[in-house]
PDB file of C-alpha atoms in Angstrom:
ATOM      1  CA  MET A  15      -1.383  -7.738  -6.477  1.00  0.00           C
ATOM      2  CA  TYR A  16       1.008  -7.568  -9.351  1.00  0.00           C
ATOM      3  CA  ASN A  17      -0.310  -7.961 -12.851  1.00  0.00           C
ATOM      4  CA  ARG A  18       2.496  -8.273 -15.405  1.00  0.00           C
ATOM      5  CA  VAL A  19       0.156  -7.905 -18.383  1.00  0.00           C
ATOM      6  CA  GLY A  20      -0.647  -4.490 -19.794  1.00  0.00           C
ATOM      7  CA  ARG A  21       0.793  -2.660 -16.794  1.00  0.00           C
ATOM      8  CA  THR A  22       1.701   1.035 -16.912  1.00  0.00           C
ATOM      9  CA  LEU A  23       3.701   2.803 -14.211  1.00  0.00           C
ATOM     10  CA  LEU A  24       2.660   6.428 -14.097  1.00  0.00           C
ATOM     11  CA  VAL A  25       5.398   8.562 -12.590  1.00  0.00           C
ATOM     12  CA  LEU A  26       4.582  12.268 -12.472  1.00  0.00           C
ATOM     13  CA  SER A  27       8.024  13.584 -11.578  1.00  0.00           C
ATOM     14  CA  ALA A  28       7.948  16.001 -14.518  1.00  0.00           C
ATOM     15  CA  VAL A  29       5.242  18.091 -12.860  1.00  0.00           C
ATOM     16  CA  LEU A  30       6.396  17.700  -9.255  1.00  0.00           C
ATOM     17  CA  ALA A  31       8.262  20.523  -7.558  1.00  0.00           C
ATOM     18  CA  LEU A  32      10.322  19.910  -4.442  1.00  0.00           C
ATOM     19  CA  LEU A  33      10.147  22.652  -1.817  1.00  0.00           C
ATOM     20  CA  LEU A  34      12.395  22.343   1.210  1.00  0.00           C
ATOM     21  CA  SER A  35      10.428  22.963   4.365  1.00  0.00           C
ATOM     22  CA  VAL A  36      11.457  25.796   6.644  1.00  0.00           C
ATOM     23  CA  PRO A  37      14.865  24.785   8.007  1.00  0.00           C
ATOM     24  CA  ALA A  38      14.650  23.418  11.517  1.00  0.00           C
ATOM     25  CA  THR A  39      17.126  22.616  14.232  1.00  0.00           C
ATOM     26  CA  THR A  40      18.806  19.296  13.674  1.00  0.00           C
ATOM     27  CA  ALA A  41      17.579  16.183  15.463  1.00  0.00           C
ATOM     28  CA  SER A  42      20.714  14.286  16.356  1.00  0.00           C
ATOM     29  CA  ALA A  43      21.365  10.970  18.020  1.00  0.00           C
ATOM     30  CA  GLU A  44      23.656  10.409  20.929  1.00  0.00           C
ATOM     31  CA  THR A  45      27.226   9.609  20.009  1.00  0.00           C
ATOM     32  CA  ILE A  46      27.707   5.930  19.219  1.00  0.00           C
ATOM     33  CA  HIS A  47      30.656   3.579  19.163  1.00  0.00           C
ATOM     34  CA  SER A  48      30.803   1.303  16.139  1.00  0.00           C
ATOM     35  CA  GLY A  49      33.771  -0.944  16.475  1.00  0.00           C
ATOM     36  CA  ASN A  50      36.683   1.451  16.874  1.00  0.00           C
ATOM     37  CA  SER A  51      34.763   4.323  15.309  1.00  0.00           C
ATOM     38  CA  VAL A  52      32.950   7.058  17.215  1.00  0.00           C
ATOM     39  CA  CYS A  53      30.168   8.761  15.268  1.00  0.00           C
ATOM     40  CA  SER A  54      27.790  11.685  15.706  1.00  0.00           C
ATOM     41  CA  MET A  55      24.769  11.755  13.406  1.00  0.00           C
ATOM     42  CA  TYR A  56      22.181  14.303  12.318  1.00  0.00           C
ATOM     43  CA  VAL A  57      18.900  14.476  10.416  1.00  0.00           C
ATOM     44  CA  ASN A  58      17.014  17.538   9.158  1.00  0.00           C
ATOM     45  CA  SER A  59      14.673  18.661   6.395  1.00  0.00           C
ATOM     46  CA  VAL A  60      17.412  18.467   3.760  1.00  0.00           C
ATOM     47  CA  GLY A  61      19.062  15.151   4.546  1.00  0.00           C
ATOM     48  CA  PHE A  62      21.130  13.223   7.055  1.00  0.00           C
ATOM     49  CA  GLY A  63      24.726  12.340   7.740  1.00  0.00           C
ATOM     50  CA  ALA A  64      27.421  11.361  10.206  1.00  0.00           C
ATOM     51  CA  TYR A  65      30.725  12.769  11.370  1.00  0.00           C
ATOM     52  CA  CYS A  66      33.109  10.201  12.828  1.00  0.00           C
ATOM     53  CA  SER A  67      36.534   9.776  14.301  1.00  0.00           C
ATOM     54  CA  SER A  68      38.072   6.479  13.335  1.00  0.00           C
ATOM     55  CA  GLY A  69      41.108   4.344  13.963  1.00  0.00           C
ATOM     56  CA  LYS A  70      42.573   2.025  11.376  1.00  0.00           C
ATOM     57  CA  ALA A  71      40.403  -1.036  10.750  1.00  0.00           C
ATOM     58  CA  TYR A  72      41.698  -4.049  12.650  1.00  0.00           C
ATOM     59  CA  MET A  73      40.365  -7.524  11.938  1.00  0.00           C
ATOM     60  CA  GLY A  74      42.010  -9.197  14.917  1.00  0.00           C
ATOM     61  CA  ASP A  75      44.809 -11.012  13.102  1.00  0.00           C
ATOM     62  CA  GLY A  76      48.436 -10.204  12.367  1.00  0.00           C
ATOM     63  CA  ALA A  77      50.470  -7.634  14.246  1.00  0.00           C
ATOM     64  CA  PRO A  78      48.612  -5.168  16.501  1.00  0.00           C
ATOM     65  CA  PRO A  79      47.784  -1.911  14.699  1.00  0.00           C
ATOM     66  CA  PRO A  80      49.823   1.170  15.607  1.00  0.00           C
ATOM     67  CA  THR A  81      48.551   3.404  18.387  1.00  0.00           C
ATOM     68  CA  TRP A  82      47.365   6.904  17.668  1.00  0.00           C
ATOM     69  CA  ARG A  83      50.600   8.232  19.187  1.00  0.00           C
ATOM     70  CA  GLU A  84      52.670   6.056  16.870  1.00  0.00           C
ATOM     71  CA  ARG A  85      50.661   7.199  13.860  1.00  0.00           C
ATOM     72  CA  LEU A  86      51.246  10.836  14.835  1.00  0.00           C
ATOM     73  CA  ASN A  87      55.008  10.254  14.759  1.00  0.00           C
ATOM     74  CA  GLY A  88      55.759  13.183  17.044  1.00  0.00           C
ATOM     75  CA  ARG A  89      53.250  15.556  15.472  1.00  0.00           C
ATOM     76  CA  PRO A  90      50.566  17.224  17.646  1.00  0.00           C
ATOM     77  CA  PHE A  91      47.110  15.668  17.829  1.00  0.00           C
ATOM     78  CA  VAL A  92      44.440  18.223  16.915  1.00  0.00           C
ATOM     79  CA  PRO A  93      41.220  16.956  18.533  1.00  0.00           C
ATOM     80  CA  CYS A  94      38.800  19.422  16.938  1.00  0.00           C
ATOM     81  CA  ARG A  95      37.651  20.015  13.393  1.00  0.00           C
ATOM     82  CA  ASP A  96      35.309  22.611  11.890  1.00  0.00           C
ATOM     83  CA  PHE A  97      32.657  21.675   9.323  1.00  0.00           C
ATOM     84  CA  GLU A  98      30.196  23.769   7.362  1.00  0.00           C
ATOM     85  CA  ILE A  99      26.759  24.005   8.978  1.00  0.00           C
ATOM     86  CA  PRO A 100      24.637  21.181   7.496  1.00  0.00           C
ATOM     87  CA  ASP A 101      21.892  22.376   5.158  1.00  0.00           C
ATOM     88  CA  GLY A 102      18.558  22.703   6.915  1.00  0.00           C
ATOM     89  CA  ILE A 103      19.907  24.123  10.186  1.00  0.00           C
ATOM     90  CA  ARG A 104      18.487  27.522  11.171  1.00  0.00           C
ATOM     91  CA  LEU A 105      20.753  29.810  13.170  1.00  0.00           C
ATOM     92  CA  PRO A 106      20.582  33.526  14.017  1.00  0.00           C
ATOM     93  CA  GLN A 107      22.800  36.076  12.358  1.00  0.00           C
ATOM     94  CA  ALA A 108      26.392  35.545  13.490  1.00  0.00           C
ATOM     95  CA  PRO A 109      28.054  38.402  15.386  1.00  0.00           C
ATOM     96  CA  GLU A 110      29.919  40.915  13.235  1.00  0.00           C
ATOM     97  CA  GLY A 111      33.206  39.511  12.009  1.00  0.00           C
ATOM     98  CA  LYS A 112      32.241  35.921  12.753  1.00  0.00           C
ATOM     99  CA  SER A 113      30.597  33.045  10.902  1.00  0.00           C
ATOM    100  CA  TRP A 114      28.951  29.841  12.068  1.00  0.00           C
ATOM    101  CA  VAL A 115      30.725  26.486  12.015  1.00  0.00           C
ATOM    102  CA  LEU A 116      29.893  23.020  13.249  1.00  0.00           C
ATOM    103  CA  ARG A 117      32.807  22.208  15.556  1.00  0.00           C
ATOM    104  CA  ILE A 118      33.273  18.557  16.445  1.00  0.00           C
ATOM    105  CA  THR A 119      35.795  17.615  19.097  1.00  0.00           C
ATOM    106  CA  ILE A 120      37.205  14.206  19.994  1.00  0.00           C
ATOM    107  CA  THR A 121      37.306  14.086  23.792  1.00  0.00           C
ATOM    108  CA  ASP A 122      38.515  11.658  26.469  1.00  0.00           C
ATOM    109  CA  TYR A 123      40.792   9.976  23.944  1.00  0.00           C
ATOM    110  CA  ASP A 124      43.829   7.807  24.720  1.00  0.00           C
ATOM    111  CA  LEU A 125      46.722   8.294  22.327  1.00  0.00           C
ATOM    112  CA  ASP A 126      48.298   5.045  23.494  1.00  0.00           C
ATOM    113  CA  SER A 127      45.440   2.973  22.052  1.00  0.00           C
ATOM    114  CA  TYR A 128      44.877   2.045  18.411  1.00  0.00           C
ATOM    115  CA  ASN A 129      41.326   3.399  18.355  1.00  0.00           C
ATOM    116  CA  GLY A 130      41.260   6.279  20.807  1.00  0.00           C
ATOM    117  CA  GLY A 131      40.353   4.152  23.791  1.00  0.00           C
ATOM    118  CA  PRO A 132      37.007   3.088  25.275  1.00  0.00           C
ATOM    119  CA  LYS A 133      36.128   6.536  26.637  1.00  0.00           C
ATOM    120  CA  ALA A 134      36.713   8.477  23.418  1.00  0.00           C
ATOM    121  CA  HIS A 135      33.614  10.258  22.140  1.00  0.00           C
ATOM    122  CA  LEU A 136      32.581  13.197  19.985  1.00  0.00           C
ATOM    123  CA  GLU A 137      31.123  16.481  21.136  1.00  0.00           C
ATOM    124  CA  ARG A 138      29.432  18.781  18.620  1.00  0.00           C
ATOM    125  CA  ALA A 139      28.691  22.476  18.867  1.00  0.00           C
ATOM    126  CA  TYR A 140      27.408  25.215  16.552  1.00  0.00           C
ATOM    127  CA  MET A 141      29.786  28.122  17.116  1.00  0.00           C
ATOM    128  CA  PRO A 142      30.281  31.628  15.698  1.00  0.00           C
ATOM    129  CA  VAL A 143      34.013  32.010  15.100  1.00  0.00           C
ATOM    130  CA  ASP A 144      36.422  34.606  13.777  1.00  0.00           C
ATOM    131  CA  GLN A 145      39.695  33.761  12.061  1.00  0.00           C
ATOM    132  CA  ALA A 146      41.645  33.526  15.319  1.00  0.00           C
ATOM    133  CA  GLU A 147      39.099  31.038  16.674  1.00  0.00           C
ATOM    134  CA  ARG A 148      39.206  29.056  13.426  1.00  0.00           C
ATOM    135  CA  ASP A 149      42.952  28.821  13.814  1.00  0.00           C
ATOM    136  CA  GLN A 150      42.415  27.011  17.122  1.00  0.00           C
ATOM    137  CA  CYS A 151      41.297  23.977  15.117  1.00  0.00           C
ATOM    138  CA  PRO A 152      43.649  23.621  12.157  1.00  0.00           C
ATOM    139  CA  PHE A 153      43.321  20.540   9.986  1.00  0.00           C
ATOM    140  CA  PRO A 154      46.758  19.379   8.815  1.00  0.00           C
ATOM    141  CA  ASP A 155      46.873  16.608   6.235  1.00  0.00           C
ATOM    142  CA  TYR A 156      48.102  13.980   8.690  1.00  0.00           C
ATOM    143  CA  MET A 157      44.921  14.367  10.776  1.00  0.00           C
ATOM    144  CA  GLU A 158      42.784  13.119   7.865  1.00  0.00           C
ATOM    145  CA  GLN A 159      43.401   9.520   8.981  1.00  0.00           C
ATOM    146  CA  PHE A 160      41.516  10.163  12.228  1.00  0.00           C
ATOM    147  CA  TRP A 161      38.311  11.503  10.628  1.00  0.00           C
ATOM    148  CA  TRP A 162      35.709  10.566   8.055  1.00  0.00           C
ATOM    149  CA  ARG A 163      32.192  11.696   7.197  1.00  0.00           C
ATOM    150  CA  PHE A 164      29.312  10.872   4.925  1.00  0.00           C
ATOM    151  CA  GLU A 165      26.042  12.541   4.124  1.00  0.00           C
ATOM    152  CA  SER A 166      23.029  12.099   1.874  1.00  0.00           C
ATOM    153  CA  SER A 167      20.120  14.253   0.752  1.00  0.00           C
ATOM    154  CA  TYR A 168      16.580  13.082   0.140  1.00  0.00           C
ATOM    155  CA  PRO A 169      15.657  12.318  -3.485  1.00  0.00           C
ATOM    156  CA  GLU A 170      13.102  14.425  -5.268  1.00  0.00           C
ATOM    157  CA  PRO A 171       9.716  12.793  -4.737  1.00  0.00           C
ATOM    158  CA  ALA A 172       8.254  10.904  -7.688  1.00  0.00           C
ATOM    159  CA  LEU A 173       4.513  10.649  -7.186  1.00  0.00           C
ATOM    160  CA  GLN A 174       2.473   7.868  -8.765  1.00  0.00           C
ATOM    161  CA  ILE A 175      -1.264   8.221  -9.280  1.00  0.00           C
ATOM    162  CA  MET A 176      -3.348   5.241 -10.251  1.00  0.00           C
ATOM    163  CA  PRO A 177      -5.269   4.025 -12.151  1.00  0.00           C
ATOM    164  CA  THR A 178      -4.761   6.840 -14.690  1.00  0.00           C
ATOM    165  CA  TYR A 179      -2.351   9.710 -15.265  1.00  0.00           C
ATOM    166  CA  THR A 180      -5.291  12.126 -15.058  1.00  0.00           C
ATOM    167  CA  PRO A 181      -7.774  11.344 -12.242  1.00  0.00           C
ATOM    168  CA  ARG A 182     -11.467  11.279 -13.094  1.00  0.00           C
ATOM    169  CA  VAL A 183     -14.302  12.900 -11.202  1.00  0.00           C
ATOM    170  CA  ASN A 184     -15.995  10.481  -8.758  1.00  0.00           C
ATOM    171  CA  VAL A 185     -13.349   7.790  -9.394  1.00  0.00           C
ATOM    172  CA  PRO A 186     -10.862   7.075  -6.543  1.00  0.00           C
ATOM    173  CA  ALA A 187      -7.319   8.255  -7.255  1.00  0.00           C
ATOM    174  CA  TYR A 188      -4.571   6.368  -5.409  1.00  0.00           C
ATOM    175  CA  PHE A 189      -1.326   8.032  -4.359  1.00  0.00           C
ATOM    176  CA  THR A 190       2.091   6.426  -3.746  1.00  0.00           C
ATOM    177  CA  LEU A 191       5.744   7.385  -4.028  1.00  0.00           C
ATOM    178  CA  THR A 192       8.088   5.357  -6.190  1.00  0.00           C
ATOM    179  CA  PRO A 193      10.467   3.030  -4.308  1.00  0.00           C
ATOM    180  CA  ASP A 194      13.483   5.032  -5.507  1.00  0.00           C
ATOM    181  CA  SER A 195      12.088   8.242  -4.027  1.00  0.00           C
ATOM    182  CA  SER A 196      10.972   6.794  -0.683  1.00  0.00           C
ATOM    183  CA  MET A 197      14.198   5.342   0.722  1.00  0.00           C
ATOM    184  CA  VAL A 198      17.882   6.287   0.910  1.00  0.00           C
ATOM    185  CA  LEU A 199      20.497   3.857   2.206  1.00  0.00           C
ATOM    186  CA  LYS A 200      24.010   5.066   2.971  1.00  0.00           C
ATOM    187  CA  GLN A 201      26.846   2.860   4.191  1.00  0.00           C
ATOM    188  CA  THR A 202      30.343   3.730   5.297  1.00  0.00           C
ATOM    189  CA  GLY A 203      31.973   1.177   2.992  1.00  0.00           C
ATOM    190  CA  ASP A 204      35.748   0.906   3.200  1.00  0.00           C
ATOM    191  CA  LEU A 205      35.943   4.033   5.342  1.00  0.00           C
ATOM    192  CA  SER A 206      34.415   2.183   8.261  1.00  0.00           C
ATOM    193  CA  GLY A 207      36.701   1.538  11.185  1.00  0.00           C
ATOM    194  CA  TYR A 208      35.088  -1.705  12.223  1.00  0.00           C
ATOM    195  CA  TYR A 209      37.189  -4.267  14.028  1.00  0.00           C
ATOM    196  CA  ASP A 210      35.174  -7.358  13.181  1.00  0.00           C
ATOM    197  CA  PRO A 211      32.640  -8.256  10.466  1.00  0.00           C
ATOM    198  CA  THR A 212      29.604  -7.415  12.651  1.00  0.00           C
ATOM    199  CA  HIS A 213      30.479  -3.774  13.281  1.00  0.00           C
ATOM    200  CA  ASN A 214      29.724  -1.146  10.690  1.00  0.00           C
ATOM    201  CA  LEU A 215      27.714   2.047  10.439  1.00  0.00           C
ATOM    202  CA  THR A 216      24.845   2.273   7.990  1.00  0.00           C
ATOM    203  CA  MET A 217      22.212   5.024   7.929  1.00  0.00           C
ATOM    204  CA  ARG A 218      18.798   4.785   6.318  1.00  0.00           C
ATOM    205  CA  GLY A 219      16.189   7.392   5.491  1.00  0.00           C
ATOM    206  CA  MET A 220      12.708   6.039   4.791  1.00  0.00           C
ATOM    207  CA  VAL A 221       9.354   7.710   4.152  1.00  0.00           C
ATOM    208  CA  VAL A 222       6.936   6.766   6.933  1.00  0.00           C
ATOM    209  CA  GLU A 223       4.068   9.176   6.282  1.00  0.00           C
ATOM    210  CA  LEU A 224       2.601  11.074   3.354  1.00  0.00           C
ATOM    211  CA  LYS A 225       0.199  13.957   4.053  1.00  0.00           C
ATOM    212  CA  ILE A 226      -1.761  15.123   1.025  1.00  0.00           C
ATOM    213  CA  ASP A 227      -3.733  18.330   0.527  1.00  0.00           C
ATOM    214  CA  PRO A 228      -5.673  17.465  -2.675  1.00  0.00           C
ATOM    215  CA  GLY A 229      -6.120  21.118  -3.638  1.00  0.00           C
ATOM    216  CA  ASP A 230      -9.869  20.989  -4.181  1.00  0.00           C
ATOM    217  CA  GLY A 231     -10.848  22.658  -0.927  1.00  0.00           C
ATOM    218  CA  THR A 232     -11.324  19.437   1.025  1.00  0.00           C
ATOM    219  CA  ALA A 233      -9.311  18.645   4.138  1.00  0.00           C
ATOM    220  CA  PRO A 234      -5.811  17.171   3.892  1.00  0.00           C
ATOM    221  CA  PHE A 235      -5.485  13.474   4.678  1.00  0.00           C
ATOM    222  CA  THR A 236      -2.594  11.410   5.998  1.00  0.00           C
ATOM    223  CA  CYS A 237      -1.348   8.084   4.700  1.00  0.00           C
ATOM    224  CA  PRO A 238       0.976   5.862   6.721  1.00  0.00           C
ATOM    225  CA  THR A 239       3.435   4.582   4.183  1.00  0.00           C
ATOM    226  CA  GLY A 240       6.696   2.771   3.605  1.00  0.00           C
ATOM    227  CA  VAL A 241       8.811   1.484   0.768  1.00  0.00           C
ATOM    228  CA  THR A 242       6.697  -0.460  -1.690  1.00  0.00           C
ATOM    229  CA  PRO A 243       7.848  -3.940  -2.734  1.00  0.00           C
ATOM    230  CA  VAL A 244       9.873  -4.248  -5.905  1.00  0.00           C
ATOM    231  CA  ASP A 245       7.300  -6.624  -7.387  1.00  0.00           C
ATOM    232  CA  ASP A 246       4.407  -4.279  -6.501  1.00  0.00           C
ATOM    233  CA  PRO A 247       5.858  -0.773  -6.833  1.00  0.00           C
ATOM    234  CA  ASP A 248       2.614   1.204  -6.812  1.00  0.00           C
ATOM    235  CA  GLY A 249       0.377  -0.912  -4.557  1.00  0.00           C
ATOM    236  CA  TYR A 250      -2.337  -1.048  -7.216  1.00  0.00           C
ATOM    237  CA  ASP A 251      -4.017  -4.266  -8.302  1.00  0.00           C
ATOM    238  CA  GLN A 252      -4.649  -4.046 -12.033  1.00  0.00           C
ATOM    239  CA  THR A 253      -6.978  -7.035 -11.889  1.00  0.00           C
ATOM    240  CA  LYS A 254      -9.515  -5.082  -9.800  1.00  0.00           C
ATOM    241  CA  ASP A 255     -11.506  -1.927 -10.425  1.00  0.00           C
ATOM    242  CA  PRO A 256     -10.698   1.370  -8.633  1.00  0.00           C
ATOM    243  CA  TYR A 257     -13.474   0.834  -6.090  1.00  0.00           C
ATOM    244  CA  ASN A 258     -11.985  -2.409  -4.750  1.00  0.00           C
ATOM    245  CA  GLN A 259      -8.361  -1.630  -3.900  1.00  0.00           C
ATOM    246  CA  ILE A 260      -6.512  -2.274  -0.639  1.00  0.00           C
ATOM    247  CA  ASN A 261      -4.381   0.886  -0.720  1.00  0.00           C
ATOM    248  CA  PRO A 262      -6.052   3.374   1.699  1.00  0.00           C
ATOM    249  CA  CYS A 263      -4.148   6.402   0.347  1.00  0.00           C
ATOM    250  CA  LYS A 264      -6.827   7.688  -1.989  1.00  0.00           C
ATOM    251  CA  HIS A 265      -8.997  10.684  -2.771  1.00  0.00           C
ATOM    252  CA  ILE A 266     -12.191  11.152  -4.787  1.00  0.00           C
ATOM    253  CA  TYR A 267     -12.438  14.442  -6.650  1.00  0.00           C
ATOM    254  CA  LYS A 268     -16.021  15.686  -6.936  1.00  0.00           C
ATOM    255  CA  LYS A 269     -15.423  18.209  -9.699  1.00  0.00           C
ATOM    256  CA  SER A 270     -12.950  18.704 -12.494  1.00  0.00           C
ATOM    257  CA  SER A 271     -10.041  21.125 -12.378  1.00  0.00           C
ATOM    258  CA  ALA A 272     -11.249  23.036 -15.451  1.00  0.00           C
ATOM    259  CA  SER A 273     -11.845  26.237 -13.448  1.00  0.00           C
ATOM    260  CA  GLN A 274      -8.409  26.172 -11.791  1.00  0.00           C
ATOM    261  CA  PRO A 275      -5.285  28.016 -13.019  1.00  0.00           C
ATOM    262  CA  ASP A 276      -3.907  26.077 -15.986  1.00  0.00           C
ATOM    263  CA  ALA A 277      -6.879  23.714 -15.493  1.00  0.00           C
ATOM    264  CA  MET A 278      -5.000  21.859 -12.742  1.00  0.00           C
ATOM    265  CA  TYR A 279      -5.352  21.486  -8.994  1.00  0.00           C
ATOM    266  CA  THR A 280      -2.334  22.320  -6.825  1.00  0.00           C
ATOM    267  CA  VAL A 281      -1.700  19.273  -4.654  1.00  0.00           C
ATOM    268  CA  LYS A 282       0.539  19.819  -1.633  1.00  0.00           C
ATOM    269  CA  LEU A 283       2.524  16.950  -0.137  1.00  0.00           C
ATOM    270  CA  THR A 284       4.207  16.713   3.245  1.00  0.00           C
ATOM    271  CA  ILE A 285       6.634  13.797   3.243  1.00  0.00           C
ATOM    272  CA  THR A 286       7.903  12.566   6.610  1.00  0.00           C
ATOM    273  CA  TRP A 287      11.320  10.908   6.571  1.00  0.00           C
ATOM    274  CA  ASP A 288      12.471   8.744   9.461  1.00  0.00           C
ATOM    275  CA  VAL A 289      16.248   8.326   9.705  1.00  0.00           C
ATOM    276  CA  ALA A 290      17.747   5.333  11.496  1.00  0.00           C
ATOM    277  CA  TYR A 291      21.142   3.735  11.925  1.00  0.00           C
ATOM    278  CA  TRP A 292      22.472   0.177  12.104  1.00  0.00           C
ATOM    279  CA  ILE A 293      25.807  -0.827  13.611  1.00  0.00           C
ATOM    280  CA  GLY A 294      25.908  -4.588  13.345  1.00  0.00           C
ATOM    281  CA  LYS A 295      24.252  -7.951  13.195  1.00  0.00           C
ATOM    282  CA  GLY A 296      21.515  -8.424  15.774  1.00  0.00           C
ATOM    283  CA  THR A 297      21.261  -4.744  16.750  1.00  0.00           C
ATOM    284  CA  GLY A 298      18.359  -3.769  14.492  1.00  0.00           C
ATOM    285  CA  TRP A 299      17.605  -0.309  13.115  1.00  0.00           C
ATOM    286  CA  LYS A 300      17.492   2.496  15.687  1.00  0.00           C
ATOM    287  CA  SER A 301      15.641   5.692  14.807  1.00  0.00           C
ATOM    288  CA  ILE A 302      17.436   8.984  15.443  1.00  0.00           C
ATOM    289  CA  GLY A 303      14.699  11.379  14.358  1.00  0.00           C
ATOM    290  CA  GLN A 304      12.254  12.535  11.701  1.00  0.00           C
ATOM    291  CA  ALA A 305      12.104  15.450   9.276  1.00  0.00           C
ATOM    292  CA  ASN A 306       9.490  16.780   6.861  1.00  0.00           C
ATOM    293  CA  VAL A 307       9.930  17.751   3.219  1.00  0.00           C
ATOM    294  CA  THR A 308       7.155  19.436   1.247  1.00  0.00           C
ATOM    295  CA  ALA A 309       6.400  19.241  -2.463  1.00  0.00           C
ATOM    296  CA  VAL A 310       3.798  20.597  -4.872  1.00  0.00           C
ATOM    297  CA  GLN A 311       2.039  18.630  -7.614  1.00  0.00           C
ATOM    298  CA  ARG A 312       0.004  20.233 -10.412  1.00  0.00           C
ATOM    299  CA  LEU A 313      -2.729  17.736 -11.179  1.00  0.00           C
ATOM    300  CA  PRO A 314      -5.408  17.845 -13.913  1.00  0.00           C
ATOM    301  CA  VAL A 315      -8.728  16.207 -13.033  1.00  0.00           C
ATOM    302  CA  GLN A 316     -11.259  15.484 -15.778  1.00  0.00           C
ATOM    303  CA  GLU A 317     -14.894  14.591 -15.870  1.00  0.00           C
ATOM    304  CA  ALA A 318     -15.577  10.867 -15.585  1.00  0.00           C
ATOM    305  CA  GLN A 319     -14.644   8.856 -18.674  1.00  0.00           C
ATOM    306  CA  ALA A 320     -13.817   5.262 -19.370  1.00  0.00           C
ATOM    307  CA  ILE A 321     -10.941   4.067 -17.179  1.00  0.00           C
ATOM    308  CA  GLY A 322      -7.684   3.973 -19.091  1.00  0.00           C
ATOM    309  CA  GLY A 323      -8.349   7.095 -21.120  1.00  0.00           C
TER     310      GLY A 323
END
């Protein structure tokens, strides 16, 4: 469906406003083991991420890696660490004199192993703490080697409307998101504690549904969606007229927006992100949860004219 001649990609990001939905409790996956790493992940309306404890990467050759006890060199192991509450998490007012933290604790670990041992796992808790309670989980520099984290936020949506920048009355208008605004891929890179080439942790956020309130008083409609192919980024076949397209995500405006504020309809979008993780060859992507982000589009609609105007 890709016509390379006379093609115009109409991205309306300049008139699209991103509005974070009301923060909701995080949807988190169970703790996973990825090689010698142990990771706890989260997803919410702002983004997604992972907090991990990790041993030194070991590829199975050369001398055995040092144990955690050897790496401590006589210093105490501090199994807990406090993080800021991830954006998008709603919590009540903390008690007077306290503030909320995300406390993650490495439990059931074995200091005489190079990766914490097979039973090591992470426990996470949202806790109100005062200074004395914060001091229970100090984070000396030497403990950095046992922890790593990554996180990513969703990109601002870039809405495409075809076949014209300004929809026409009684002519179908087709809605899609650009590929760059409908998927986020985040990989641990050299911070990963994998012990062979098939173990790694990668997280992916992908738009799976787009709900559109067209702003003209008609009912909202929902479009199952996904990342569009690179060679067909808007799902619109330029060789066919607007009445003979495959893309089902469309709306027909019955009157112009001339009577609306600023002569534009206010289009409301609800974008559903599904976040998944991958830990190695043959395991496939495993979903850990979904989150919604809302956005507003100001959209002019004109009386029917020749297509391409």
